[in-house]
Coordinates of C-alpha atoms in Angstrom, one line a residue:
X1 CA 26.5 17.2 -41.6
X2 CA 24.3 15.9 -44.3
X3 CA 23.4 18.1 -47.3
X4 CA 19.7 17.8 -48.0
X5 CA 19.3 20.6 -50.5
X6 CA 19.0 18.3 -53.6
X7 CA 16.3 16.3 -51.8
X8 CA 14.3 19.4 -50.8
X9 CA 14.6 20.8 -54.3
X10 CA 13.1 17.5 -55.7
X11 CA 10.1 17.8 -53.4
X12 CA 9.5 21.4 -54.2
X13 CA 9.5 20.6 -57.9
X14 CA 6.7 18.0 -57.6
X15 CA 3.4 18.6 -59.4
X16 CA 0.8 18.4 -56.6
X17 CA -1.8 16.7 -58.7
X18 CA 0.6 13.9 -59.9
X19 CA 1.8 13.5 -56.3
X20 CA -1.8 13.2 -55.1
X21 CA -2.7 10.5 -57.7
X22 CA 0.3 8.4 -56.7
X23 CA -0.3 8.6 -52.9
X24 CA -4.0 8.0 -53.2
X25 CA -3.6 5.0 -55.5
X26 CA -1.0 3.5 -53.1
X27 CA -3.3 3.8 -50.1
X28 CA -6.3 2.4 -52.0
X29 CA -4.6 -0.5 -53.8
X30 CA -6.8 -3.5 -53.3
X31 CA -3.9 -5.8 -52.5
X32 CA -1.3 -3.6 -50.8
X33 CA -3.3 -0.6 -49.7
X34 CA -4.1 0.7 -46.2
X35 CA -6.6 -1.3 -44.1
X36 CA -8.3 1.8 -42.7
X37 CA -8.8 3.4 -46.1
X38 CA -9.9 0.2 -47.9
X39 CA -12.7 -0.1 -45.3
X40 CA -13.7 3.5 -45.7
X41 CA -13.7 3.2 -49.5
X42 CA -17.2 1.6 -49.5
X43 CA -18.6 4.7 -47.8
X44 CA -17.3 7.2 -50.4
X45 CA -19.4 8.5 -53.3
X46 CA -16.5 8.0 -55.8
X47 CA -13.8 5.4 -56.4
X48 CA -10.7 7.1 -54.8
X49 CA -8.5 5.7 -57.6
X50 CA -10.4 8.0 -60.0
X51 CA -9.1 11.1 -58.2
X52 CA -6.7 13.0 -60.5
X53 CA -6.3 16.4 -58.8
X54 CA -5.4 17.6 -55.3
X55 CA -8.6 19.7 -55.0
X56 CA -10.7 16.6 -55.5
X57 CA -9.6 15.4 -52.1
X58 CA -12.6 17.3 -50.7
X59 CA -14.6 14.2 -51.7
X60 CA -13.3 12.5 -48.6
X61 CA -14.9 15.1 -46.3
X62 CA -13.2 16.2 -43.1
X63 CA -10.9 13.6 -41.5
X64 CA -12.8 12.1 -38.5
X65 CA -10.3 12.7 -35.7
X66 CA -12.2 10.4 -33.5
X67 CA -10.9 7.5 -35.6
X68 CA -7.3 8.7 -34.9
X69 CA -8.0 8.6 -31.1
X70 CA -9.2 5.0 -31.0
X71 CA -7.9 2.9 -33.9
X72 CA -4.6 1.0 -34.0
X73 CA -2.3 3.5 -35.8
X74 CA -0.8 0.7 -37.9
X75 CA -4.2 0.5 -39.7
X76 CA -3.3 3.7 -41.4
X77 CA -0.1 2.3 -42.9
X78 CA -0.3 0.6 -46.3
X79 CA 0.2 -3.2 -46.4
X80 CA 3.0 -2.4 -48.9
X81 CA 5.1 -1.6 -45.9
X82 CA 6.5 -4.9 -44.6
X83 CA 5.0 -6.3 -41.5
X84 CA 5.5 -6.5 -38.6
X85 CA 5.9 -2.8 -38.3
X86 CA 8.5 -1.5 -35.9
X87 CA 9.0 2.0 -34.8
X88 CA 7.5 4.8 -32.7
X89 CA 3.8 5.8 -32.3
X90 CA 3.4 9.5 -31.7
X91 CA 0.6 11.3 -29.9
X92 CA -1.0 14.7 -30.5
X93 CA -1.2 17.1 -27.6
X94 CA -4.4 15.7 -26.2
X95 CA -5.8 19.2 -25.4
X96 CA -9.4 18.3 -26.1
X97 CA -9.4 14.7 -24.7
X98 CA -7.8 11.4 -25.8
X99 CA -4.9 12.2 -28.1
X100 CA -4.7 11.3 -31.8
X101 CA -2.1 8.7 -32.6
X102 CA -0.1 8.1 -35.7
X103 CA 2.7 5.7 -36.7
X104 CA 5.7 7.2 -38.4
X105 CA 7.6 4.9 -40.7
X106 CA 11.4 5.5 -41.2
X107 CA 10.9 7.4 -44.5
X108 CA 8.4 9.7 -42.8
X109 CA 10.9 10.5 -40.0
X110 CA 13.6 11.1 -42.6
X111 CA 11.3 13.5 -44.5
X112 CA 10.6 15.5 -41.4
X113 CA 14.3 15.5 -40.4
X114 CA 15.4 16.6 -43.9
X115 CA 13.1 19.6 -43.8
X116 CA 14.2 20.5 -40.3
X117 CA 17.9 20.3 -41.3
X118 CA 17.3 22.5 -44.4
X119 CA 15.2 25.0 -42.5
X120 CA 17.4 25.6 -39.5
X121 CA 20.4 26.3 -41.8
X122 CA 18.3 28.7 -43.8
X123 CA 17.2 30.4 -40.6
X124 CA 20.8 31.2 -39.7
X125 CA 21.5 28.7 -37.0
X126 CA 25.1 27.4 -37.2
X127 CA 26.0 23.7 -37.3
X128 CA 28.1 22.1 -34.7
X129 CA 26.6 24.1 -31.8
X130 CA 25.1 23.2 -28.4
X131 CA 21.4 23.2 -28.0
X132 CA 18.9 22.8 -25.2
X133 CA 15.6 21.2 -26.3
X134 CA 13.1 22.3 -23.7
X135 CA 10.0 20.9 -25.3
X136 CA 7.5 18.1 -24.5
X137 CA 9.0 14.6 -24.2
X138 CA 7.5 11.1 -24.1
X139 CA 5.0 10.5 -26.9
X140 CA 5.3 14.0 -28.5
X141 CA 7.0 14.1 -31.9
X142 CA 8.6 17.5 -31.2
X143 CA 11.0 15.7 -28.9
X144 CA 12.4 13.9 -31.9
X145 CA 13.9 17.2 -32.9
X146 CA 16.7 16.6 -30.5
X147 CA 17.7 13.5 -32.5
X148 CA 17.5 15.5 -35.8
X149 CA 19.8 18.2 -34.4
X150 CA 22.4 15.7 -33.3
X151 CA 22.3 13.4 -36.4
X152 CA 21.8 16.0 -39.2
X153 CA 23.3 19.2 -37.8
X154 CA 26.3 18.0 -35.8
X155 CA 24.7 19.3 -32.6
X156 CA 25.1 18.4 -28.9
X157 CA 21.7 18.5 -27.3
X158 CA 20.6 18.9 -23.7
X159 CA 17.0 18.1 -22.7
X160 CA 14.6 18.4 -19.8
X161 CA 11.5 16.5 -18.5
X162 CA 8.3 18.1 -19.8
X163 CA 4.7 16.8 -19.6
X164 CA 2.4 19.4 -21.2
X165 CA -0.8 17.6 -20.4
X166 CA -0.3 18.0 -16.6
X167 CA -0.3 21.8 -16.7
X168 CA -3.3 21.8 -19.2
X169 CA -5.2 19.6 -16.7
X170 CA -4.4 22.0 -13.9
X171 CA -5.7 24.9 -15.9
X172 CA -8.8 23.0 -16.9
X173 CA -9.5 22.3 -13.2
X174 CA -8.9 26.0 -12.3
X175 CA -5.8 25.2 -10.3
X176 CA -3.9 28.3 -11.4
X177 CA -1.4 28.3 -8.5
X178 CA -0.4 24.6 -9.2
X179 CA -0.1 25.4 -12.9
X180 CA 2.3 28.3 -12.1
X181 CA 4.3 26.0 -9.9
X182 CA 4.6 23.5 -12.7
X183 CA 5.7 26.2 -15.1
X184 CA 8.3 27.3 -12.5
X185 CA 9.5 23.6 -12.4
X186 CA 10.1 23.6 -16.1
X187 CA 11.9 27.0 -16.2
X188 CA 14.1 25.9 -13.3
X189 CA 15.2 22.9 -15.3
X190 CA 16.0 25.2 -18.2
X191 CA 17.9 27.6 -16.0
X192 CA 19.9 24.8 -14.4
X193 CA 21.3 23.8 -17.8
X194 CA 21.8 27.4 -19.1
X195 CA 23.5 28.5 -15.9
X196 CA 26.2 25.8 -15.9
X197 CA 26.5 24.6 -19.5
X198 CA 27.7 26.3 -22.7
X199 CA 24.4 26.4 -24.6
X200 CA 24.2 28.4 -27.8
X201 CA 20.6 27.8 -28.9
X202 CA 17.3 27.1 -27.1
X203 CA 14.3 25.2 -28.5
X204 CA 11.2 25.8 -26.5
X205 CA 7.7 27.4 -26.6
X206 CA 6.8 31.1 -26.6
X207 CA 5.0 30.7 -23.3
X208 CA 8.0 29.1 -21.6
X209 CA 10.4 31.7 -23.1
X210 CA 8.2 34.4 -21.6
X211 CA 8.4 32.8 -18.2
X212 CA 12.2 32.3 -18.5
X213 CA 12.7 35.9 -19.5
X214 CA 10.7 37.0 -16.4
X215 CA 12.6 34.6 -14.0
X216 CA 16.2 34.7 -15.4
X217 CA 16.6 37.4 -18.1
X218 CA 20.4 37.3 -17.8
X219 CA 20.4 33.7 -19.0
X220 CA 18.3 34.5 -22.0
X221 CA 20.6 37.4 -22.9
X222 CA 23.5 35.0 -23.2
X223 CA 21.9 32.8 -25.9
X224 CA 22.8 33.2 -29.6
X225 CA 19.3 32.2 -30.7
X226 CA 15.9 30.6 -29.9
X227 CA 13.6 28.5 -32.0
X228 CA 10.0 28.5 -30.8
X229 CA 7.0 26.2 -31.4
X230 CA 3.9 25.1 -29.7
X231 CA 1.9 27.9 -28.1
X232 CA 1.4 30.8 -30.5
X233 CA 3.4 34.0 -30.5
X234 CA 2.1 37.4 -31.4
X235 CA 4.2 40.0 -33.2
X236 CA 4.6 41.9 -29.9
X237 CA 5.9 38.8 -28.2
X238 CA 8.4 38.3 -31.0
X239 CA 9.7 41.8 -30.6
X240 CA 10.1 41.3 -26.9
X241 CA 12.0 38.1 -27.5
X242 CA 14.4 40.0 -29.9
X243 CA 15.0 42.6 -27.2
X244 CA 15.6 40.0 -24.5
X245 CA 18.2 38.2 -26.7
X246 CA 20.0 41.5 -27.5
X247 CA 19.7 40.9 -31.3
X248 CA 20.1 37.1 -31.3
X249 CA 18.2 34.9 -33.6
X250 CA 14.4 34.5 -32.9
X251 CA 12.6 32.0 -35.1
X252 CA 8.9 31.2 -34.5
X253 CA 7.6 28.0 -36.2
X254 CA 4.2 26.3 -36.7
X255 CA 3.9 22.5 -36.5
X256 CA 2.1 19.6 -35.0
X257 CA 2.1 15.8 -35.1
X258 CA 0.6 15.7 -38.6
X259 CA 2.6 18.3 -40.4
X260 CA 5.3 20.9 -40.3
X261 CA 6.0 24.2 -41.9
X262 CA 9.0 26.4 -42.9
X263 CA 9.0 29.9 -41.3
X264 CA 9.3 32.5 -44.1
X265 CA 10.7 36.0 -43.4
X266 CA 8.4 38.1 -41.3
X267 CA 7.0 41.2 -43.0
X268 CA 5.8 44.6 -41.9
X269 CA 8.2 44.8 -39.0
X270 CA 7.1 41.4 -37.7
X271 CA 3.4 42.1 -38.0
X272 CA 3.0 39.3 -40.5
X273 CA 4.5 35.9 -39.7
X274 CA 4.1 33.5 -42.7
X275 CA 4.8 29.8 -42.9
X276 CA 5.1 27.3 -45.8
X277 CA 4.0 23.7 -45.4
X278 CA 6.5 20.9 -45.9
X279 CA 5.3 20.3 -49.5
X280 CA 4.3 18.0 -51.1
X281 CA 3.7 15.6 -48.2
X282 CA 1.9 18.4 -46.3
X283 CA -0.4 21.0 -47.7
X284 CA -2.5 23.6 -45.9
X285 CA -5.5 25.7 -46.8
X286 CA -7.3 28.4 -44.9
X287 CA -11.0 27.8 -45.0
X288 CA -14.2 29.5 -43.9
X289 CA -14.9 28.6 -40.3
X290 CA -18.5 27.8 -41.2
X291 CA -17.8 26.0 -44.4
X292 CA -14.6 23.8 -44.4
X293 CA -14.8 23.3 -48.2
X294 CA -14.6 27.0 -49.0
X295 CA -11.0 28.5 -49.2
X296 CA -10.9 32.1 -48.2
X297 CA -9.2 34.8 -50.2
X298 CA -5.6 35.9 -49.8
X299 CA -5.1 38.1 -46.7
X300 CA -8.4 36.8 -45.2
X301 CA -8.6 34.8 -41.9
X302 CA -10.0 31.3 -41.5
X303 CA -9.5 27.9 -40.1
X304 CA -6.4 25.8 -41.0
X305 CA -7.2 22.7 -43.1
X306 CA -4.3 20.4 -43.3
X307 CA -3.7 17.4 -45.6
X308 CA -1.0 14.7 -45.2
X309 CA 0.1 13.0 -48.4
X310 CA 2.9 10.7 -47.4
X311 CA 3.5 7.4 -49.1
X312 CA 2.9 5.8 -45.7
X313 CA 0.2 8.1 -44.2
X314 CA -2.8 9.7 -45.9
X315 CA -4.9 12.1 -43.9
X316 CA -7.1 14.4 -46.0
X317 CA -8.8 17.5 -44.7
X318 CA -7.7 17.6 -41.1
X319 CA -9.5 20.6 -39.5
X320 CA -7.0 22.1 -37.1
X321 CA -7.8 24.1 -33.9
X322 CA -6.0 27.0 -35.4
X323 CA -7.0 30.3 -37.1
X324 CA -4.6 31.7 -39.8
X325 CA -4.4 34.2 -42.6
X326 CA -4.1 32.8 -46.1
X327 CA -0.7 33.8 -47.4
X328 CA 0.3 34.2 -51.1
X329 CA 3.9 32.8 -51.3
X330 CA 4.3 34.1 -54.8
X331 CA 6.3 32.4 -57.6
X332 CA 9.1 31.2 -55.4
X333 CA 7.1 28.5 -53.7
X334 CA 4.7 25.8 -55.2
X335 CA 1.8 26.2 -52.7
X336 CA -0.1 28.6 -50.4
X337 CA 1.2 29.4 -47.0
X338 CA -0.5 30.4 -43.7
X339 CA 0.4 33.4 -41.5
X340 CA -0.3 34.7 -38.0
X341 CA -1.5 31.4 -36.6
X342 CA -3.4 31.5 -33.4
X343 CA -5.8 29.2 -31.5
X344 CA -9.3 28.9 -33.0
X345 CA -10.8 29.1 -29.6
X346 CA -9.4 29.4 -26.1
X347 CA -11.7 28.1 -23.4
X348 CA -11.2 26.4 -20.0
X349 CA -12.0 23.0 -21.5
X350 CA -9.2 23.4 -24.1
X351 CA -6.5 25.5 -22.5
X352 CA -3.3 26.3 -24.4
X353 CA -1.1 26.2 -21.3
X354 CA 2.6 26.2 -21.9
X355 CA 2.5 24.0 -25.1

């Protein structure tokens, strides 16, 4: 098992303004910068290389997600990264149409894995255990978590087949019975592993855990812990999960293809569930729903605005489909957090489904 504490401590000690300058200048270097951003530079009112502070990234405006749905993802990788590029291209969920696609270089995957390794130990999950990863597969980055558990946490990991887009399509078309049958198909796969194999921990979504508790509560009660991501979980759901596990670990996380968070301890008997972004490569702000440039006050609710500041991927001001409360992390952490995340809007054209 690899110890990543020193690496995480180095990241948490970074000055965000200095980090911003370094990343922006790398992506806008005339000779070795990023093809996409060098083309966009001519449209900007300022020379990006003059940016000195993180809060000046508002000059880029909201990230046009339509570009991420259509362009070659390698266009977002600096020419400083040797060509030809080799590796995985990952998709967003595709809830509102054609998915966004990004290329993850090896250092980016290592960053994500290091945070995951550090986080799950901090949460109380024991190394060397057996896991079932019941999350989306195929082009979805969350599926990479199974590799992280095996490589960095000495885990043995079972998996299932899971296409989240199919159930979303069924819901969008009003085919509720078919969507219920697909959910049953997923929970049956989970149950088949849990019934016959010595699984300690389950990684899945809140919606699927609810379905599993309803269908096979005795299998859930045998688990030592669950780690949840994807569809949002309310404080009431979290309490029901604790009851179903008989006191086992219940951890709710918030993440997507662009950025991850660390789940901080819940407060007020679970009524407040805060998260810290994987700083400095990921930062989050909570902004006014009607003015993306205005950050709301602590304790106030707004839309999540995410910024990616990797050496090999720069995505400023991504406006997420999520509402959250701006959370003051205090002196222990170097940036704001978000809390009580939930969908910005739930309509038939953009169903949440089971992921």
